[in-house]
XYZ file of C-alpha atoms in Angstrom:
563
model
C -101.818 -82.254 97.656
C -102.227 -81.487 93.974
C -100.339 -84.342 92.904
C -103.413 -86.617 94.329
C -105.662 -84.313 91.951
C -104.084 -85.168 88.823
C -106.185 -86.105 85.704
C -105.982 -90.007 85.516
C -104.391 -89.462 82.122
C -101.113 -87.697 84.254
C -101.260 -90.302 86.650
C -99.123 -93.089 85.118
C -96.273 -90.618 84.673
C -96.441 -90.042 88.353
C -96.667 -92.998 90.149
C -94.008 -93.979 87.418
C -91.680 -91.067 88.704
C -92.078 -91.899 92.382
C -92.838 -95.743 92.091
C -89.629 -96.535 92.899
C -88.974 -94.235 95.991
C -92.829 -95.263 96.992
C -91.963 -98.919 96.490
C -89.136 -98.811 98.801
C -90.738 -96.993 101.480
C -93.344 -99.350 101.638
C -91.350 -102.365 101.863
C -89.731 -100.635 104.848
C -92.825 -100.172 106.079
C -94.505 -103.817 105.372
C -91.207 -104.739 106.741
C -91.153 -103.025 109.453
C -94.318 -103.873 110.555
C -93.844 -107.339 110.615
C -91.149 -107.309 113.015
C -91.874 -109.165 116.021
C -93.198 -106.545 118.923
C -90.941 -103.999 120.261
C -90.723 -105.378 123.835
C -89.388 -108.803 121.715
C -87.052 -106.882 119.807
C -85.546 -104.829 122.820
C -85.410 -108.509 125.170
C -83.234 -110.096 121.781
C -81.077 -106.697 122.018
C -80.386 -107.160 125.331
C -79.628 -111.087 125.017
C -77.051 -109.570 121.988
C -75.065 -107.213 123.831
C -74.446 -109.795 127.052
C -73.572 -112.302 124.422
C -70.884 -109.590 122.162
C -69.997 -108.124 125.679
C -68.591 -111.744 126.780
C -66.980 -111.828 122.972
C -65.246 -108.577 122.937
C -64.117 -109.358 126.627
C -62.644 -112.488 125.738
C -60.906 -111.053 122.580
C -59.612 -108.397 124.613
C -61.030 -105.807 122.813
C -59.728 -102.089 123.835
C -58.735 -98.832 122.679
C -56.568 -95.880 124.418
C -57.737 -92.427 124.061
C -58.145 -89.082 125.621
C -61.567 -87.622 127.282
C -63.515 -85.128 128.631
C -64.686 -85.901 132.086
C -66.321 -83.899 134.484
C -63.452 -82.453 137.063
C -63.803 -83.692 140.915
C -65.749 -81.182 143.114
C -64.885 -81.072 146.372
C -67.976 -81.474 148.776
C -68.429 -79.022 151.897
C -71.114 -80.165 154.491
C -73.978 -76.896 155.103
C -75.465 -76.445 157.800
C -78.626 -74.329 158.969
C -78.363 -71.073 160.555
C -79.494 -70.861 163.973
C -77.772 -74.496 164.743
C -74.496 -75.234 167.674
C -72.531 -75.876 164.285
C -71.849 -72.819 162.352
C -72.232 -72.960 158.126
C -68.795 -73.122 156.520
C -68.109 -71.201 153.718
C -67.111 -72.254 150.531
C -66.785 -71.562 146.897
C -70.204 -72.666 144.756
C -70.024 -75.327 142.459
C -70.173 -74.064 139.238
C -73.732 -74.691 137.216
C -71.886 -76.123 134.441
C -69.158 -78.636 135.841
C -65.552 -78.125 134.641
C -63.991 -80.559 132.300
C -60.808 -81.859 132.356
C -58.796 -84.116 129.808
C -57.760 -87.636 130.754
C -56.259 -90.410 128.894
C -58.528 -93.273 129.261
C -58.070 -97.363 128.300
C -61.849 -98.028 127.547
C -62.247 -102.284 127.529
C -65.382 -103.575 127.505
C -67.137 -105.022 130.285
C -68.641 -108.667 130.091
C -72.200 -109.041 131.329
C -71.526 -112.887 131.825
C -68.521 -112.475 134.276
C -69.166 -112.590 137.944
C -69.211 -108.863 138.238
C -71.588 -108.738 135.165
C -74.139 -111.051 136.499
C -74.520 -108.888 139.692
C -74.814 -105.879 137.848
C -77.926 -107.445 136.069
C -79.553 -108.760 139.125
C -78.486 -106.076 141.342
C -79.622 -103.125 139.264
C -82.806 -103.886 137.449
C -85.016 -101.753 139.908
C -82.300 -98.526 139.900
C -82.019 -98.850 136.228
C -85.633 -97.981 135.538
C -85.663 -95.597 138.594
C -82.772 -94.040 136.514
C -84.704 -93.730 133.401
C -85.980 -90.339 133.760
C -87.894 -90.466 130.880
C -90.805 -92.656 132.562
C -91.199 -89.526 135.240
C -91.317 -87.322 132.473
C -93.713 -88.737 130.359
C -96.281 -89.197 133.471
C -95.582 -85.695 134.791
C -96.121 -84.037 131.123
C -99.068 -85.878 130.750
C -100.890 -84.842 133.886
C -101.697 -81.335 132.160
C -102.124 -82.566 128.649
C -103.925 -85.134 129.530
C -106.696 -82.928 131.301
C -106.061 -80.386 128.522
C -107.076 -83.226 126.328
C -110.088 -84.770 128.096
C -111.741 -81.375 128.273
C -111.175 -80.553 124.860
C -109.080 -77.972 125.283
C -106.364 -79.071 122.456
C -109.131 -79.981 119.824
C -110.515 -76.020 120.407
C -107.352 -74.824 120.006
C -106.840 -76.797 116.914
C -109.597 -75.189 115.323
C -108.898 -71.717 115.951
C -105.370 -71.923 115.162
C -106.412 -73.280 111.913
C -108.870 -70.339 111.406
C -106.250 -67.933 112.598
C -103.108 -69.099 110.352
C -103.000 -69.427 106.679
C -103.303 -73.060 105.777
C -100.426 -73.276 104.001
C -98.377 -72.344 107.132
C -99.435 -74.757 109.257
C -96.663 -77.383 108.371
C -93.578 -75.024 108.446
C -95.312 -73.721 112.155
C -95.912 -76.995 113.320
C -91.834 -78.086 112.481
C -90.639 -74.475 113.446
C -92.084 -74.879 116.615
C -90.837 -78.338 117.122
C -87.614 -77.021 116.862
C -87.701 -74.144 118.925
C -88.911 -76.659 122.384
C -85.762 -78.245 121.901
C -84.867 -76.060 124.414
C -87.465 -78.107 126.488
C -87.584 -80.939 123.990
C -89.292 -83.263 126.423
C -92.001 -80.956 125.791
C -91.689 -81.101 122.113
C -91.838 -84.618 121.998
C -94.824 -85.247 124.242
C -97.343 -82.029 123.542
C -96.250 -81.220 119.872
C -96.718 -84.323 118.385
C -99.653 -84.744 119.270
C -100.669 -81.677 118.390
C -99.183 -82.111 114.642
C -101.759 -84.557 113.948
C -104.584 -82.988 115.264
C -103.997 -79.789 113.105
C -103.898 -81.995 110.228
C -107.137 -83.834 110.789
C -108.753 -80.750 111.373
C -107.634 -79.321 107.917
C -108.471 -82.731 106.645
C -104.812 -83.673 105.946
C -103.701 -87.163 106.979
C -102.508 -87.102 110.777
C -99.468 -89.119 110.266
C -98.037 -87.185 108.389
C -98.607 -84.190 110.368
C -97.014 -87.062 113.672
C -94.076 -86.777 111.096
C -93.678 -83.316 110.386
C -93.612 -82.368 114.293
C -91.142 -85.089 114.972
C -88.966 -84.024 112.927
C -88.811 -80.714 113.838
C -88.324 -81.847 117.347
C -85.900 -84.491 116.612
C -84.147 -84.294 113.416
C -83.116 -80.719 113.805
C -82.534 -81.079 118.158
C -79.140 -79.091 118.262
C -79.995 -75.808 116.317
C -82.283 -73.117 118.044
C -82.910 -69.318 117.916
C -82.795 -69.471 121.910
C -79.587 -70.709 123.699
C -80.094 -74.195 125.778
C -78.580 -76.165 128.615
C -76.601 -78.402 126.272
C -74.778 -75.077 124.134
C -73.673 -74.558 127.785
C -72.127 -78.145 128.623
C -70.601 -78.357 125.255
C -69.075 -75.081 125.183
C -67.381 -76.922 128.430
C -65.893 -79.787 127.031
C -64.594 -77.683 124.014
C -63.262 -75.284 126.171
C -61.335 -77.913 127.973
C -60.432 -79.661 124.719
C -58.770 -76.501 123.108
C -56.620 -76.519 125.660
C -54.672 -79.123 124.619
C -53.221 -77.303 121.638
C -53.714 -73.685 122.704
C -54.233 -72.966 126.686
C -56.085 -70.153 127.444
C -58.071 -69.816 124.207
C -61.806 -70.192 125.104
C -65.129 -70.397 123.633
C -68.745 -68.878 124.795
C -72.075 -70.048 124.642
C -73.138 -67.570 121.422
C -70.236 -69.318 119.464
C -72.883 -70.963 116.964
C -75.743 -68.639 117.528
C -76.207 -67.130 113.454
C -75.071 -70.183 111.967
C -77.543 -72.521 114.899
C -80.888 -69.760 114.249
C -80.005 -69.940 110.187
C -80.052 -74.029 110.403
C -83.601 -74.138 111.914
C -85.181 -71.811 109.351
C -83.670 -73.621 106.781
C -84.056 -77.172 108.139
C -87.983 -76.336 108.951
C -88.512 -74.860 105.211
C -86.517 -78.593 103.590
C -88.416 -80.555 106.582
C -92.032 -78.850 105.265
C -91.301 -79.488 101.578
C -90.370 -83.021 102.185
C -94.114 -83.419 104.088
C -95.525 -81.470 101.976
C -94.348 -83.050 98.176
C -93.112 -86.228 99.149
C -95.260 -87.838 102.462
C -98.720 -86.650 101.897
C -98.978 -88.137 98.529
C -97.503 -91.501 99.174
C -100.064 -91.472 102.462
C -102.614 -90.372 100.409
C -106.252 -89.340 102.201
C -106.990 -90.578 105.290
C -110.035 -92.190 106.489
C -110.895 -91.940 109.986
C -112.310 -96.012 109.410
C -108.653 -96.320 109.455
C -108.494 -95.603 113.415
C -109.234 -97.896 116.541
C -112.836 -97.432 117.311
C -112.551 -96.212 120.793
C -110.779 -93.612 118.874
C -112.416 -92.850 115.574
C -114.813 -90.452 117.050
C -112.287 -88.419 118.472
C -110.124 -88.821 115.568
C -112.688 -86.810 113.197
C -113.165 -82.928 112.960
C -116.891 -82.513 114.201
C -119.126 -79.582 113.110
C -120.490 -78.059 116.348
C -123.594 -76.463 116.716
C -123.898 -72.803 117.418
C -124.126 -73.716 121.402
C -121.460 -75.412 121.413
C -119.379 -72.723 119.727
C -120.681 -70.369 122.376
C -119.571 -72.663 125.079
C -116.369 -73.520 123.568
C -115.776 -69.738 123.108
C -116.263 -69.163 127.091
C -114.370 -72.192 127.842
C -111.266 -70.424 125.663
C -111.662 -66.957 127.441
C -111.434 -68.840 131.261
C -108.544 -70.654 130.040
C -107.074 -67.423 129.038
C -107.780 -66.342 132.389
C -106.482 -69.291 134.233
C -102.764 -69.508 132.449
C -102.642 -65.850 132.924
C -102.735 -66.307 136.661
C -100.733 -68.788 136.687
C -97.911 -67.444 134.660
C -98.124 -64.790 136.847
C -97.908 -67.229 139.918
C -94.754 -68.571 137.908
C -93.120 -65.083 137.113
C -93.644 -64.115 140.869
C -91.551 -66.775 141.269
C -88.795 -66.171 139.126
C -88.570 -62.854 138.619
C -88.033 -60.791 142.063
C -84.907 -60.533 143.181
C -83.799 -63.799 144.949
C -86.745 -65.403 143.980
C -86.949 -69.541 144.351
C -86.537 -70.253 140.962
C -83.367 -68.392 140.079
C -79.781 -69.890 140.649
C -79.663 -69.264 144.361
C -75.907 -68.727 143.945
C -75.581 -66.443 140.763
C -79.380 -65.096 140.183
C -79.696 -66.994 136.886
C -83.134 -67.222 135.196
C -81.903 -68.949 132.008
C -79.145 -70.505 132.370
C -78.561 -72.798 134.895
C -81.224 -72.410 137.132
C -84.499 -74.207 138.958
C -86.924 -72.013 136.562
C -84.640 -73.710 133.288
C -84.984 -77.299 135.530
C -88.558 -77.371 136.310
C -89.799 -75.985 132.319
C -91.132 -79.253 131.538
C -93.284 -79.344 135.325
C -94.157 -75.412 134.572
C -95.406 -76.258 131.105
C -97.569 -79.505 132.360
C -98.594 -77.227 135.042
C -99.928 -74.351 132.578
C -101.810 -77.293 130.535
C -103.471 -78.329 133.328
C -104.342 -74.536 134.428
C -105.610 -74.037 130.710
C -107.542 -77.284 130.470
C -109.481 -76.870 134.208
C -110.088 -73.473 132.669
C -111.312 -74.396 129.523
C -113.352 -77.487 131.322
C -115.034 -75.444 133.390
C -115.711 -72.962 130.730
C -117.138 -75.148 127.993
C -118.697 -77.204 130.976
C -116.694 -80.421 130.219
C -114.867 -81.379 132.860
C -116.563 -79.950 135.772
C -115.863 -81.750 139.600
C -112.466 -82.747 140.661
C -113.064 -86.473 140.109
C -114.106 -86.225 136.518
C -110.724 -84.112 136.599
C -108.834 -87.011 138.429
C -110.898 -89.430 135.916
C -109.144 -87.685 133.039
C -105.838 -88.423 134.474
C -105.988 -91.624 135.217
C -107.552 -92.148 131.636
C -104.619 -90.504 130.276
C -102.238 -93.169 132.266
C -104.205 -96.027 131.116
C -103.141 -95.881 128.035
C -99.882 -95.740 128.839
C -99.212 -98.920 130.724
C -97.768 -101.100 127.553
C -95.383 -97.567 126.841
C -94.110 -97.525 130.408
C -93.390 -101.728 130.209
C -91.618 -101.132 127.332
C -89.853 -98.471 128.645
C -88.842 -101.220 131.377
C -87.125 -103.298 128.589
C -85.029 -99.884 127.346
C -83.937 -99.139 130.134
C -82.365 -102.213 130.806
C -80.738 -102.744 127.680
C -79.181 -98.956 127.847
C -77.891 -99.782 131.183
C -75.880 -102.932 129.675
C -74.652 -100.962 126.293
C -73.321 -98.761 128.338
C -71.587 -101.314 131.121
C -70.331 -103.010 128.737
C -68.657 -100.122 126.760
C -69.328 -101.242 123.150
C -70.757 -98.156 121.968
C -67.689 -95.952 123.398
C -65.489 -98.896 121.871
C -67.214 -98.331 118.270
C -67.286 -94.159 118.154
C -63.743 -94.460 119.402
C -62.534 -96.611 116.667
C -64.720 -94.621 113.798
C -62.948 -91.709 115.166
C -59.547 -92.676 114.672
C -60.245 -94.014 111.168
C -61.272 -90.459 110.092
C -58.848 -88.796 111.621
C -56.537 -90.847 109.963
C -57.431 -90.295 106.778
C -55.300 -87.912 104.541
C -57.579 -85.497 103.401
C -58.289 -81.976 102.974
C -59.950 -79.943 105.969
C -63.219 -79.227 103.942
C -63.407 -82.852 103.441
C -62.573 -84.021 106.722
C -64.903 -81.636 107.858
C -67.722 -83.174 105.617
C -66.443 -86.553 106.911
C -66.941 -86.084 110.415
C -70.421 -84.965 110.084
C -71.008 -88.562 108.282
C -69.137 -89.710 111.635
C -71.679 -88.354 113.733
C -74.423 -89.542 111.839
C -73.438 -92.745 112.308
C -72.090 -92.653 116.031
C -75.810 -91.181 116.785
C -77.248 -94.546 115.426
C -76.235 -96.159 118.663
C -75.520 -92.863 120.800
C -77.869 -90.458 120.377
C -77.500 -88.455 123.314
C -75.692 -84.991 122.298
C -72.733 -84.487 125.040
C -71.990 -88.458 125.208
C -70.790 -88.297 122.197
C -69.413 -84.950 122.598
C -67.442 -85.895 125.132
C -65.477 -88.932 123.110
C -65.524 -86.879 120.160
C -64.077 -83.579 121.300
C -60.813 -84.987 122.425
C -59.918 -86.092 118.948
C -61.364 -84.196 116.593
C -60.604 -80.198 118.346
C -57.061 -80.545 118.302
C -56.638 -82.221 114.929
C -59.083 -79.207 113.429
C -57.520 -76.827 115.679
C -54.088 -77.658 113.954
C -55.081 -77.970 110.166
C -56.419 -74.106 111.105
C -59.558 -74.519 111.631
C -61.496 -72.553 114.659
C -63.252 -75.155 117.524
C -66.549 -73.316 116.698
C -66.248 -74.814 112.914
C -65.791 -77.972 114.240
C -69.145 -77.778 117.047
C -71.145 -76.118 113.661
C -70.373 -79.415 111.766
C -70.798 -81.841 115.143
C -74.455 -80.121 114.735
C -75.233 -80.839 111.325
C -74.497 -84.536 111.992
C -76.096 -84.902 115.248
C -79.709 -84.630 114.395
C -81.024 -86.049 111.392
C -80.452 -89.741 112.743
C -82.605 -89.007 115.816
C -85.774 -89.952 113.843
C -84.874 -93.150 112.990
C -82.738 -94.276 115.527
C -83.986 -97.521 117.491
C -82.061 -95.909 120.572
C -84.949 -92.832 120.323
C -86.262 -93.646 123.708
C -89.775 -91.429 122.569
C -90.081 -94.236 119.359
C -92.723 -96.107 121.300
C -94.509 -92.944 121.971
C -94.717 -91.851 118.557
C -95.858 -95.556 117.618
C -98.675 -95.329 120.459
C -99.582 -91.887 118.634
C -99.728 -93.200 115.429
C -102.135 -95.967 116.237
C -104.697 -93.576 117.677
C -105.334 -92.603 113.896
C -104.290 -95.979 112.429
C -104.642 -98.958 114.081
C -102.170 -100.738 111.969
C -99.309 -98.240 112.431
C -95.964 -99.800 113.935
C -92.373 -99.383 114.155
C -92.242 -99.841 110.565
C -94.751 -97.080 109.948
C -92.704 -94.462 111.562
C -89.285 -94.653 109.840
C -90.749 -95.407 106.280
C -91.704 -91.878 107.367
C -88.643 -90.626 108.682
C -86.347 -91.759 106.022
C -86.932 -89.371 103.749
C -86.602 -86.543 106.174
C -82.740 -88.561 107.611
C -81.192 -88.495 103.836
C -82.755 -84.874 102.471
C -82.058 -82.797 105.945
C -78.602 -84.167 106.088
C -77.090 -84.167 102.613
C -78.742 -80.701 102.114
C -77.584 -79.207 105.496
C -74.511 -80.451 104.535
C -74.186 -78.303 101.556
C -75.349 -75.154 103.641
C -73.074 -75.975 106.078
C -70.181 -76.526 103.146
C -71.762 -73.409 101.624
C -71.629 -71.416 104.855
C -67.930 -72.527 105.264
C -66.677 -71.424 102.271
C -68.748 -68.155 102.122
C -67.019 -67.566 105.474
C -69.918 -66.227 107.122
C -69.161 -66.046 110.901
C -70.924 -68.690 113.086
C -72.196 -66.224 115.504
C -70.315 -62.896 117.493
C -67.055 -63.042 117.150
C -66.768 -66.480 115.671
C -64.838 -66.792 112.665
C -65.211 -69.856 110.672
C -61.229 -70.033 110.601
C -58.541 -68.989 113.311
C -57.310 -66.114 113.140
C-alpha cells in the first residue's frame, strides 16, 4: 500500500514502471466485461462443441492409447439379519477402486447423429441432477448463510483482525485457502467470502482480498500439509501405471508429502506478494459507493457502540458454546469404536470414510450451530422463522447462479460425450513425449502440458487418468521415479484453475465480487487472476526444477530418482 502513498513527484516513475502491465490488465478487464452474459457465452459453447463434435465425427477424428480405468467390481446382493435369506459373505470393495490399464480407441462422438440428439433431449434433467455442485452450494450455504444474517462472520472479522498482526492477514487468508483443499468445496464457498470481508474491515479493497482467497483455494488445489481423497485415487492410477514397466513396484499416499507441504508455504508467501505489490495498487482504494445499494451498508466496517460490543461479545461466547457441543455431537460420532462415521469395513476416520464424505455437511452444520449461537447471543436472529428467513434470503440470491449452473452443466455433459477434450490432452501428450529432449526438460515440459490440458480439464484425476499411461512409463524408463513425475503433474495442475472458464465456482466468485462492486464481471476476475496464473507457475517451476536438482526427497522414502 505504500506505493499509493508516494509523493506526486515519484508518481510518474511509477505508473510509468507498471503502466504497461496495468494497461494490459485493464483491457482484459474492459474486455472482459463487455462480453455478452455468461449464460450467452456458455449457450454459444454449447452450440460450438455440437457443431466441432459433428466435424471431428465426420473427419474421423481418433487416437489409440492406453488408460487407467477403474477395474470391474463384482456386486454381491446383502441382506438383513434376522430375514428367511441368509447374508452372503464377501470380500469389501476397496475404498479406493483398483485401476487397471486398457488400450482404448477414443473417437469422438457427434451430438447431431441420431444417438447424439437423444442424448441431448434425453438427459437434460439427469445432467443437472448430476452436477453436484448445485447441492453443494445450497447445502454450504444453509450454515453460512445464517452465520451471515446474524452477523456472526462480520464479528469474527473484527476480532480476527484485532487478534492477528495486520500484515498477516493476506498470507492467513491464502494459507488457509489452501489447506480446505482437503474440503475445497468449503474453501471456495466460506473462504472467499471471508477474504473480502477481512479486507474491508482493515480498509483494504475487498476484491482483492476475493482474489487472494481464491487463489489459495484454487491456484495451489493439489499441494497440502494434510493428505486428501485425491493423493489416494492418484496414488491408484500410478500404481497401476508403473506396472507396465516394473510389476510389483508401488507407490503410497505420503509419496509427495515434503515436497506437497513445502509447495503451499511457498506458493501462499509468492500468492501474498503478488496481492500485496502488484493487485492492491492497480485496484487502488475502494469506496463502498462502489457497491449495489442493497449492499453498501453491509459492505462498510461500522463502529459499534459500547452495547453493541457487549452484545456482540455474548453472542461470540454462546457460539463458542454451541460449536463446542456440536463438535462433540460430531466426535461422538466418529470417534468410538464402530462409530457411524468411520469406514464400516476398515474403521477409517480419514481416509475413505463417511466422516471424510460428509466434511462439507459437518462444516455447514457447525456454521449454522455457531451462527444460531451467536444470533441468539447478540439477539439478532432470535425465532426460528427469522432463522428460516435468513435462509431463504441466502437462496434468493442465488437463483441467476443456480440457472447458470443449468447452462454448465449441460455443456460439460456434451464436452465430455463427445470426447474432444480426451481427443486434445491425448494428442498434446504424444507430441511431448515425442520430443527428443533431456529428462529435466521434458519434465519442465509436461508441467506446461498440464497447464494447458487444465484449460479445458480441470478436474485433477481426469486428467490423471489419460496422462499417467503415457507419461509414467516414458519417465520411469529415462530413470526417473513415478513420484517425480506426480510432483511435476502438481506444479502444472493448479495455477490454471483461476482462470479457467471450465471453473464451475467462476460465477460464484463473479456474484461475490458484485456485492462490493456492482460493475464487477467475468472480466474483473481474471484481470485478477492473471497475474497470480504466470508468477505461481513459472516460479514453482523453478522450485520444483530447484528441488529436482537439489535432490531433496519428495516425502518418506521417495527419492527424486530410482534407485
Amino acid at each position: 500500500m505504500s506505493a499509493v502513498a508516494t509523493p506526486p513527484a515519484d508518481e510518474p516513475a511509477t505508473k510509468e514502471k507498471n503502466g504497461g502491465t496495468q494497461r494490459f490488465l485493464d483491457a482484459i478487464e474492459r474486455l472482459g466485461n463487455k462480453v455478452p452474459h455468461p449464460a450467452l457465452i456458455f449457450l454459444g459453447l454449447i452450440v460450438g462443441v455440437i457443431i466441432l463434435s459433428h466435424i471431428l465425427y465426420l473427419t474421423g477424428a481418433s487416437v489409440t492409447t492406453d488408460v487407467a480405468e477403474p477395474s470391474t467390481v463384482p456386486v454381491y446382493p446383502d441382506y438383513e439379519q434376522g430375514t428367511s435369506i441368509p447374508s452372503l459373505p464377501h470380500t469389501p470393495v476397496p475404498p479406493v477402486p483398483d485401476y487397471e490399464i486398457q488400450q482404448e480407441t477414443i473417437s469422438v462422438n457427434s451430438l447431431l447423429t441420431a444417438d447424439g440428439i437423444r442424448f441431448i433431449f434425453t438427459t437434460a434433467v439427469q445432467n443437472f441432477n448430476d452436477f453436484g455442485v448445485v447441492a453443494v452450494i445450497l447445502v454450504a450455504m444453509i450454515g453460512v448463510g445464517v452465520a451471515e444474517e446474524s452477523g456472526l462472520i462480520a464479528a469474527l472479522i473484527r476480532k480476527m483482525v484485532k487478534v492477528a498482526p495486520a500484515g498477516l492477514i493476506t498470507f492467513i487468508i491464502i494459507l488457509l485457502g489452501g489447506i480446505s483443499s482437503v474440503a475445497s468445496d468449503a474453501g471456495y464457498l466460506v473462504l472467499i467470502p471471508l477474504g473480502a470481508a477481512a479486507f474491508v474491515s482493515l480498509g483494504r479493497h475487498p476484491l482483492a482480498g476475493i482474489a487472494a482467497a481464491y487463489a489459495g483455494v484454487s491456484a495451489a488445489f493439489f499441494v497440502n500439509i494434510l493428505i486428501t481423497p485425491a493423493d489416494g485415487i492418484i496414488t491408484e492410477v500410478t500404481n497401476e501405471t508403473i506396472g507396465l514397466v516394473a510389476p510389483g513396484v508401488t507407490l503410497n499416499v505420503t509419496q509427495n508429502y515434503f515436497f506437497s507441504s513445502a509447495s503451499l508455504f511457498f506458493c501462499a508467501l509468492v500468492m501474498t506478494w503478488i496481492t500485496e505489490k502488484l493487485l492492491e495498487p492497480r485496484l487502488g482504494k475502494w469506496d463502498p459507493k462502489e457497491a449495489p445499494e442493497d449492499h453498501e451498508e453491509a459492505a462498510t466496517d461500522q463502529v459499534l457502540t459500547d452495547e453493541e460490543l457487549a452484545l456482540e461479545s455474548r453472542g461470540l461466547r454462546l457460539s463458542g458454546y454451541w460449536v463446542l457441543v456440536a463438535v462433540a455431537v460430531v466426535a461422538l460420532l466418529t470417534f468410538l469404536p464402530n462409530a457411524p462415521l468411520r469406514n464400516p469395513e476398515t474403521g477409517e476416520i480419514f481416509g475413505s470414510s463417511p466422516f471424510m464424505s460428509s466434511l462439507l455437511f459437518i462444516i455447514s452444520m457447525l456454521f449454522l450451530a455457531a451462527g444460531l449461537g451467536y444470533g441468539r447471543g447478540a439477539k439478532t436472529l432470535m425465532g426460528s422463522t427469522n432463522v428460516i428467513n435468513a435462509i431463504v434470503k441466502t437462496f434468493n440470491g442465488l437463483g441467476g447462479l443456480i440457472f447458470l449452473m443449468l447452462l454448465i452443466a449441460q455443456f460439460i455433459a456434451y464436452f465430455n460425450y463427445s470426447n474432444i477434450s480426451k481427443l486434445a490432452a491425448t494428442g498434446l501428450a504424444d507430441l511431448l513425449e515425442s520430443a527428443n529432449i533431456g529428462a529435466l526438460a521434458l519434465l519442465v515440459g509436461f508441467i506446461l502440458l498440464v497447464a494447458v490440458i487444465d484449460l479445458i480439464m480441470p478436474g485433477v484425476i481426469p486428467k490423471w487418468a489419460i496422462l499417467a499411461p503415457i507419461f509414467i512409463p516414458l519417465f520411469y524408463r529415462l530413470g526417473i521415479a513415478p513420484q517425480t513425475v506426480i510432483a511435476a503433474y502438481r506444479v502444472g495442475d493448479g495455477p490454471m484453475n483461476v482462470i479457467t472458464p471450465l471453473m464451475v465456482y467462476l460465477p460464484f466468485i463473479v456474484l461475490v465480487c458484485q456485492r462490493y462492486n456492482r460493475k464487477s464481471g467475468l472480466g474483473t476476475v481474471v484481470s485478477m487472476m492473471i497475474p497470480y496464473t504466470a508468477i505461481v507457475l513459472v516460479t514453482w517451476i523453478i522450485f520444483f526444477v530447484v528441488w529436482y536438482l537439489v535432490g531433496i526427497p519428495w516425502g518418506p522414502g521417495a527419492p527424486v530418482h530410482l534407485n
